[in-house]
Amino acid sequence: MGKKEKVEAMIEGGKASAAPPLGPALGPMGVNIGQVIAEINKVTADFKGVKVPVKVIIDTSDKSFEIEVGTPPTSGLIKKELGLELGSGIPNKNKVGNIAMEQVIKVAKMKRASLHARTFKSAVKQVIGSCSSLGILVENKEAKLASKDVDKGMYDDLIKKEASEPSAEKLSALKEHLSSVQSAYQKEVERLKALEAEKAAAEEAAKAAAVAATPAAAAPTAAAGAAKAPAAAAVAEKKPAAEKKK
């Protein structure tokens, strides 16, 4: 066994070519570049549209090679599948996506090797679990409910076939349902904002009333003080007369 050399690159799934960065890096290794590229495209076919890390390990003695393909995080693949940049900041309330089971299966196929699941169905459930933390519905349902449906065998046929392409009609229906869920959430947010505004206004009104009541309460005291002033003056005037008699 000869010395092992490694060539690493980020490539789009199924679209490796002899162009940079792979071609120039593989050339000095003496391997059949065409065979390497073909093998890379074969093992990365499921990552279409996603950049993945690829490692080519070459035996310098006989020019044989093996390919190792890394995978993006499950959450990244889910977001890529749905065209999302970010997940939800409030995943239990604000839903940002509605994924078809076929799309879940597609991600599970891409992550199959790294999920360490005992069965492919288990891998599917792991992907569904990731949807929960992103605020993504699965087949119009919360991820936990969708996972229970998988346990009940509702999607056994799709999982067995490893179907990964939902129909356009299904995607449209899922999108429509998501829109209604998001609309309901937005209305609830606006309702709560209105309640908060009403509460704040009531508190301000109460403060204003308390401030307005303060001068009124002080008025009797001021009036009493004004009434005592003439009496005090009269007493002061009588004092000199009394002193003269002495």
mmCIF file of C-alpha atoms in Angstrom:
data_model
loop_
_atom_site.group_PDB
_atom_site.id
_atom_site.type_symbol
_atom_site.label_atom_id
_atom_site.label_comp_id
_atom_site.label_asym_id
_atom_site.label_seq_id
_atom_site.Cartn_x
_atom_site.Cartn_y
_atom_site.Cartn_z
ATOM 1 C CA MET A 1 0.000 0.000 0.000
ATOM 2 C CA GLY A 2 1.438 3.337 -1.049
ATOM 3 C CA LYS A 3 1.197 6.762 0.405
ATOM 4 C CA LYS A 4 -2.275 8.295 0.618
ATOM 5 C CA GLU A 5 -2.918 11.740 -0.785
ATOM 6 C CA LYS A 6 -6.113 13.751 -0.283
ATOM 7 C CA VAL A 7 -7.835 16.282 -2.481
ATOM 8 C CA GLU A 8 -10.711 18.202 -0.928
ATOM 9 C CA ALA A 9 -13.204 20.546 -2.571
ATOM 10 C CA MET A 10 -16.713 21.951 -2.287
ATOM 11 C CA ILE A 11 -18.823 20.992 -5.280
ATOM 12 C CA GLU A 12 -22.488 21.171 -6.229
ATOM 13 C CA GLY A 13 -24.103 17.765 -6.038
ATOM 14 C CA GLY A 14 -23.923 15.919 -9.364
ATOM 15 C CA LYS A 15 -22.057 18.751 -11.105
ATOM 16 C CA ALA A 16 -18.381 18.046 -10.498
ATOM 17 C CA SER A 17 -16.107 18.739 -13.472
ATOM 18 C CA ALA A 18 -12.445 18.755 -14.449
ATOM 19 C CA ALA A 19 -12.461 22.519 -14.126
ATOM 20 C CA PRO A 20 -11.014 24.148 -10.990
ATOM 21 C CA PRO A 21 -10.887 23.315 -8.183
ATOM 22 C CA LEU A 22 -10.881 19.546 -8.814
ATOM 23 C CA GLY A 23 -9.137 19.197 -12.184
ATOM 24 C CA PRO A 24 -5.919 21.083 -11.390
ATOM 25 C CA ALA A 25 -5.682 19.404 -7.963
ATOM 26 C CA LEU A 26 -6.174 15.875 -9.331
ATOM 27 C CA GLY A 27 -3.842 16.274 -12.337
ATOM 28 C CA PRO A 28 -0.521 15.882 -10.476
ATOM 29 C CA MET A 29 -1.868 12.782 -8.684
ATOM 30 C CA GLY A 30 -1.814 10.692 -11.878
ATOM 31 C CA VAL A 31 -5.361 9.379 -11.448
ATOM 32 C CA ASN A 32 -7.930 9.038 -14.218
ATOM 33 C CA ILE A 33 -9.663 12.383 -13.737
ATOM 34 C CA GLY A 34 -12.683 11.344 -15.801
ATOM 35 C CA GLN A 35 -13.323 8.320 -13.592
ATOM 36 C CA VAL A 36 -12.948 10.370 -10.425
ATOM 37 C CA ILE A 37 -15.374 13.026 -11.674
ATOM 38 C CA ALA A 38 -17.913 10.398 -12.751
ATOM 39 C CA GLU A 39 -17.769 8.696 -9.351
ATOM 40 C CA ILE A 40 -18.141 11.996 -7.505
ATOM 41 C CA ASN A 41 -21.207 12.898 -9.564
ATOM 42 C CA LYS A 42 -22.672 9.462 -8.902
ATOM 43 C CA VAL A 43 -22.322 9.620 -5.122
ATOM 44 C CA THR A 44 -23.448 13.253 -4.903
ATOM 45 C CA ALA A 45 -26.454 12.952 -7.235
ATOM 46 C CA ASP A 46 -28.906 13.279 -4.327
ATOM 47 C CA PHE A 47 -27.378 16.645 -3.384
ATOM 48 C CA LYS A 48 -28.501 18.414 -6.536
ATOM 49 C CA GLY A 49 -28.586 22.172 -5.965
ATOM 50 C CA VAL A 50 -26.556 21.908 -2.739
ATOM 51 C CA LYS A 51 -22.820 22.405 -2.283
ATOM 52 C CA VAL A 52 -21.211 19.540 -0.414
ATOM 53 C CA PRO A 53 -17.670 18.837 0.789
ATOM 54 C CA VAL A 54 -15.958 16.073 -1.179
ATOM 55 C CA LYS A 55 -12.717 14.311 -0.286
ATOM 56 C CA VAL A 56 -10.823 12.207 -2.854
ATOM 57 C CA ILE A 57 -8.372 9.815 -1.177
ATOM 58 C CA ILE A 58 -5.735 8.560 -3.637
ATOM 59 C CA ASP A 59 -3.309 5.668 -3.224
ATOM 60 C CA THR A 60 -0.144 6.930 -4.924
ATOM 61 C CA SER A 61 1.183 3.405 -5.580
ATOM 62 C CA ASP A 62 -1.614 2.097 -7.785
ATOM 63 C CA LYS A 63 -3.561 5.317 -8.388
ATOM 64 C CA SER A 64 -6.739 3.817 -6.924
ATOM 65 C CA PHE A 65 -9.071 6.178 -5.140
ATOM 66 C CA GLU A 66 -12.074 6.405 -2.873
ATOM 67 C CA ILE A 67 -14.591 9.199 -2.416
ATOM 68 C CA GLU A 68 -15.847 10.564 0.879
ATOM 69 C CA VAL A 69 -18.783 12.924 0.785
ATOM 70 C CA GLY A 70 -19.686 15.145 3.694
ATOM 71 C CA THR A 71 -23.184 16.507 4.115
ATOM 72 C CA PRO A 72 -24.582 19.851 5.190
ATOM 73 C CA PRO A 73 -26.595 19.925 8.457
ATOM 74 C CA THR A 74 -30.087 18.438 8.193
ATOM 75 C CA SER A 75 -31.566 21.863 8.934
ATOM 76 C CA GLY A 76 -29.614 23.341 6.020
ATOM 77 C CA LEU A 77 -30.920 20.697 3.618
ATOM 78 C CA ILE A 78 -34.495 21.261 4.784
ATOM 79 C CA LYS A 79 -34.197 25.017 4.304
ATOM 80 C CA LYS A 80 -32.640 24.460 0.874
ATOM 81 C CA GLU A 81 -35.505 22.166 -0.095
ATOM 82 C CA LEU A 82 -38.072 24.812 0.863
ATOM 83 C CA GLY A 83 -36.103 27.802 -0.405
ATOM 84 C CA LEU A 84 -35.715 29.293 3.075
ATOM 85 C CA GLU A 85 -32.791 31.340 4.347
ATOM 86 C CA LEU A 86 -33.766 31.138 8.006
ATOM 87 C CA GLY A 87 -35.961 29.095 10.287
ATOM 88 C CA SER A 88 -38.593 30.571 12.584
ATOM 89 C CA GLY A 89 -37.617 32.626 15.609
ATOM 90 C CA ILE A 90 -40.771 31.326 17.333
ATOM 91 C CA PRO A 91 -41.055 27.771 15.923
ATOM 92 C CA ASN A 92 -43.971 26.733 18.131
ATOM 93 C CA LYS A 93 -46.123 29.621 16.871
ATOM 94 C CA ASN A 94 -44.777 31.205 13.693
ATOM 95 C CA LYS A 95 -44.568 28.663 10.867
ATOM 96 C CA VAL A 96 -42.255 29.431 7.954
ATOM 97 C CA GLY A 97 -42.690 26.302 5.837
ATOM 98 C CA ASN A 98 -44.873 23.293 5.052
ATOM 99 C CA ILE A 99 -42.886 20.327 3.758
ATOM 100 C CA ALA A 100 -44.196 17.315 1.855
ATOM 101 C CA MET A 101 -43.304 13.828 3.064
ATOM 102 C CA GLU A 102 -41.543 13.215 -0.238
ATOM 103 C CA GLN A 103 -39.263 16.164 0.507
ATOM 104 C CA VAL A 104 -38.585 14.777 3.982
ATOM 105 C CA ILE A 105 -37.648 11.458 2.370
ATOM 106 C CA LYS A 106 -35.343 13.255 -0.054
ATOM 107 C CA VAL A 107 -33.444 14.880 2.811
ATOM 108 C CA ALA A 108 -33.341 11.565 4.698
ATOM 109 C CA LYS A 109 -31.762 9.930 1.642
ATOM 110 C CA MET A 110 -29.090 12.621 1.514
ATOM 111 C CA LYS A 111 -28.343 12.272 5.218
ATOM 112 C CA ARG A 112 -28.804 8.509 5.470
ATOM 113 C CA ALA A 113 -25.127 7.709 6.121
ATOM 114 C CA SER A 114 -24.588 10.370 8.792
ATOM 115 C CA LEU A 115 -27.854 9.968 10.720
ATOM 116 C CA HIS A 116 -26.861 6.542 12.065
ATOM 117 C CA ALA A 117 -30.503 5.451 12.043
ATOM 118 C CA ARG A 118 -31.288 1.728 12.372
ATOM 119 C CA THR A 119 -33.899 1.909 9.612
ATOM 120 C CA PHE A 120 -34.704 4.337 6.837
ATOM 121 C CA LYS A 121 -38.025 5.079 8.555
ATOM 122 C CA SER A 122 -36.055 6.152 11.625
ATOM 123 C CA ALA A 123 -33.983 8.457 9.427
ATOM 124 C CA VAL A 124 -37.197 9.984 8.089
ATOM 125 C CA LYS A 125 -38.400 10.618 11.643
ATOM 126 C CA GLN A 126 -35.114 12.306 12.524
ATOM 127 C CA VAL A 127 -35.574 14.727 9.638
ATOM 128 C CA ILE A 128 -39.134 15.400 10.793
ATOM 129 C CA GLY A 129 -37.733 16.198 14.232
ATOM 130 C CA SER A 130 -35.474 18.848 12.703
ATOM 131 C CA CYS A 131 -38.533 20.436 11.050
ATOM 132 C CA SER A 132 -39.992 21.073 14.497
ATOM 133 C CA SER A 133 -37.134 23.312 15.650
ATOM 134 C CA LEU A 134 -37.264 25.270 12.390
ATOM 135 C CA GLY A 135 -40.974 26.078 12.633
ATOM 136 C CA ILE A 136 -41.865 23.923 9.625
ATOM 137 C CA LEU A 137 -45.089 21.961 9.274
ATOM 138 C CA VAL A 138 -44.995 18.456 7.818
ATOM 139 C CA GLU A 139 -47.935 17.632 5.574
ATOM 140 C CA ASN A 140 -49.975 20.472 7.198
ATOM 141 C CA LYS A 141 -49.275 19.152 10.712
ATOM 142 C CA GLU A 142 -46.983 19.873 13.621
ATOM 143 C CA ALA A 143 -43.848 17.727 13.341
ATOM 144 C CA LYS A 144 -44.739 15.649 16.415
ATOM 145 C CA LEU A 145 -48.089 14.687 14.918
ATOM 146 C CA ALA A 146 -46.497 13.881 11.558
ATOM 147 C CA SER A 147 -43.971 11.649 13.322
ATOM 148 C CA LYS A 148 -46.840 9.752 14.965
ATOM 149 C CA ASP A 149 -48.425 9.318 11.529
ATOM 150 C CA VAL A 150 -45.175 7.730 10.360
ATOM 151 C CA ASP A 151 -45.331 5.328 13.312
ATOM 152 C CA LYS A 152 -48.894 4.438 12.352
ATOM 153 C CA GLY A 153 -47.707 3.455 8.872
ATOM 154 C CA MET A 154 -49.498 6.244 6.995
ATOM 155 C CA TYR A 155 -46.434 6.879 4.827
ATOM 156 C CA ASP A 156 -45.025 3.360 4.601
ATOM 157 C CA ASP A 157 -45.611 3.177 0.855
ATOM 158 C CA LEU A 158 -43.741 6.416 0.158
ATOM 159 C CA ILE A 159 -40.906 5.489 2.523
ATOM 160 C CA LYS A 160 -40.557 2.007 1.028
ATOM 161 C CA LYS A 161 -40.350 3.473 -2.477
ATOM 162 C CA GLU A 162 -38.083 6.286 -1.191
ATOM 163 C CA ALA A 163 -40.290 8.653 -3.190
ATOM 164 C CA SER A 164 -38.728 12.100 -3.220
ATOM 165 C CA GLU A 165 -40.715 14.141 -5.749
ATOM 166 C CA PRO A 166 -44.117 15.496 -4.602
ATOM 167 C CA SER A 167 -46.610 16.485 -7.252
ATOM 168 C CA ALA A 168 -47.094 20.116 -8.209
ATOM 169 C CA GLU A 169 -50.695 19.902 -6.953
ATOM 170 C CA LYS A 170 -49.554 18.676 -3.550
ATOM 171 C CA LEU A 171 -46.944 21.422 -3.226
ATOM 172 C CA SER A 172 -49.548 24.020 -4.165
ATOM 173 C CA ALA A 173 -51.979 22.702 -1.542
ATOM 174 C CA LEU A 174 -49.278 22.721 1.134
ATOM 175 C CA LYS A 175 -48.345 26.277 0.236
ATOM 176 C CA GLU A 176 -51.971 27.376 0.420
ATOM 177 C CA HIS A 177 -52.384 25.805 3.866
ATOM 178 C CA LEU A 178 -49.198 27.482 5.097
ATOM 179 C CA SER A 179 -50.507 30.826 3.877
ATOM 180 C CA SER A 180 -53.702 30.396 5.898
ATOM 181 C CA VAL A 181 -51.713 29.416 9.011
ATOM 182 C CA GLN A 182 -49.423 32.431 8.636
ATOM 183 C CA SER A 183 -52.418 34.727 8.113
ATOM 184 C CA ALA A 184 -54.065 33.444 11.293
ATOM 185 C CA TYR A 185 -50.812 33.937 13.210
ATOM 186 C CA GLN A 186 -50.458 37.497 11.934
ATOM 187 C CA LYS A 187 -54.013 38.322 12.970
ATOM 188 C CA GLU A 188 -53.304 36.968 16.444
ATOM 189 C CA VAL A 189 -50.145 39.080 16.676
ATOM 190 C CA GLU A 190 -52.106 42.180 15.678
ATOM 191 C CA ARG A 191 -54.848 41.345 18.210
ATOM 192 C CA LEU A 192 -52.321 41.032 21.015
ATOM 193 C CA LYS A 193 -50.650 44.287 19.963
ATOM 194 C CA ALA A 194 -54.023 46.032 20.070
ATOM 195 C CA LEU A 195 -54.678 44.673 23.574
ATOM 196 C CA GLU A 196 -51.268 45.870 24.723
ATOM 197 C CA ALA A 197 -51.956 49.308 23.234
ATOM 198 C CA GLU A 198 -55.326 49.470 25.020
ATOM 199 C CA LYS A 199 -53.718 48.448 28.293
ATOM 200 C CA ALA A 200 -50.990 51.064 27.923
ATOM 201 C CA ALA A 201 -53.566 53.741 27.084
ATOM 202 C CA ALA A 202 -55.664 52.792 30.149
ATOM 203 C CA GLU A 203 -52.599 52.990 32.388
ATOM 204 C CA GLU A 204 -51.698 56.415 31.000
ATOM 205 C CA ALA A 205 -55.281 57.615 31.516
ATOM 206 C CA ALA A 206 -55.204 56.404 35.122
ATOM 207 C CA LYS A 207 -51.930 58.247 35.747
ATOM 208 C CA ALA A 208 -53.326 61.421 34.193
ATOM 209 C CA ALA A 209 -56.450 61.180 36.359
ATOM 210 C CA ALA A 210 -54.337 60.757 39.480
ATOM 211 C CA VAL A 211 -52.267 63.829 38.613
ATOM 212 C CA ALA A 212 -55.396 65.852 37.881
ATOM 213 C CA ALA A 213 -56.919 64.854 41.220
ATOM 214 C CA THR A 214 -53.933 66.096 43.243
ATOM 215 C CA PRO A 215 -54.604 69.925 42.954
ATOM 216 C CA ALA A 216 -58.259 69.373 43.786
ATOM 217 C CA ALA A 217 -57.342 67.581 46.988
ATOM 218 C CA ALA A 218 -54.916 70.340 47.930
ATOM 219 C CA ALA A 219 -57.464 73.082 47.260
ATOM 220 C CA PRO A 220 -59.307 72.776 50.635
ATOM 221 C CA THR A 221 -56.014 73.036 52.485
ATOM 222 C CA ALA A 222 -55.093 76.149 50.550
ATOM 223 C CA ALA A 223 -58.539 77.656 51.214
ATOM 224 C CA ALA A 224 -58.258 76.945 54.922
ATOM 225 C CA GLY A 225 -54.903 78.623 54.964
ATOM 226 C CA ALA A 226 -56.335 81.673 53.245
ATOM 227 C CA ALA A 227 -59.199 81.835 55.785
ATOM 228 C CA LYS A 228 -56.784 81.732 58.732
ATOM 229 C CA ALA A 229 -54.677 84.588 57.379
ATOM 230 C CA PRO A 230 -57.147 87.473 58.256
ATOM 231 C CA ALA A 231 -57.705 86.051 61.754
ATOM 232 C CA ALA A 232 -53.992 85.966 62.382
ATOM 233 C CA ALA A 233 -53.698 89.529 61.166
ATOM 234 C CA ALA A 234 -56.443 90.676 63.537
ATOM 235 C CA VAL A 235 -54.700 89.097 66.504
ATOM 236 C CA ALA A 236 -51.486 90.796 65.530
ATOM 237 C CA GLU A 237 -53.257 94.178 65.432
ATOM 238 C CA LYS A 238 -54.758 93.739 68.943
ATOM 239 C CA LYS A 239 -51.454 92.910 70.587
ATOM 240 C CA PRO A 240 -50.052 96.506 70.598
ATOM 241 C CA ALA A 241 -53.250 97.854 72.233
ATOM 242 C CA ALA A 242 -53.025 95.366 75.029
ATOM 243 C CA GLU A 243 -49.424 96.193 75.608
ATOM 244 C CA LYS A 244 -50.243 99.970 75.952
ATOM 245 C CA LYS A 245 -52.698 99.324 78.798
ATOM 246 C CA LYS A 246 -49.912 97.681 80.732
#
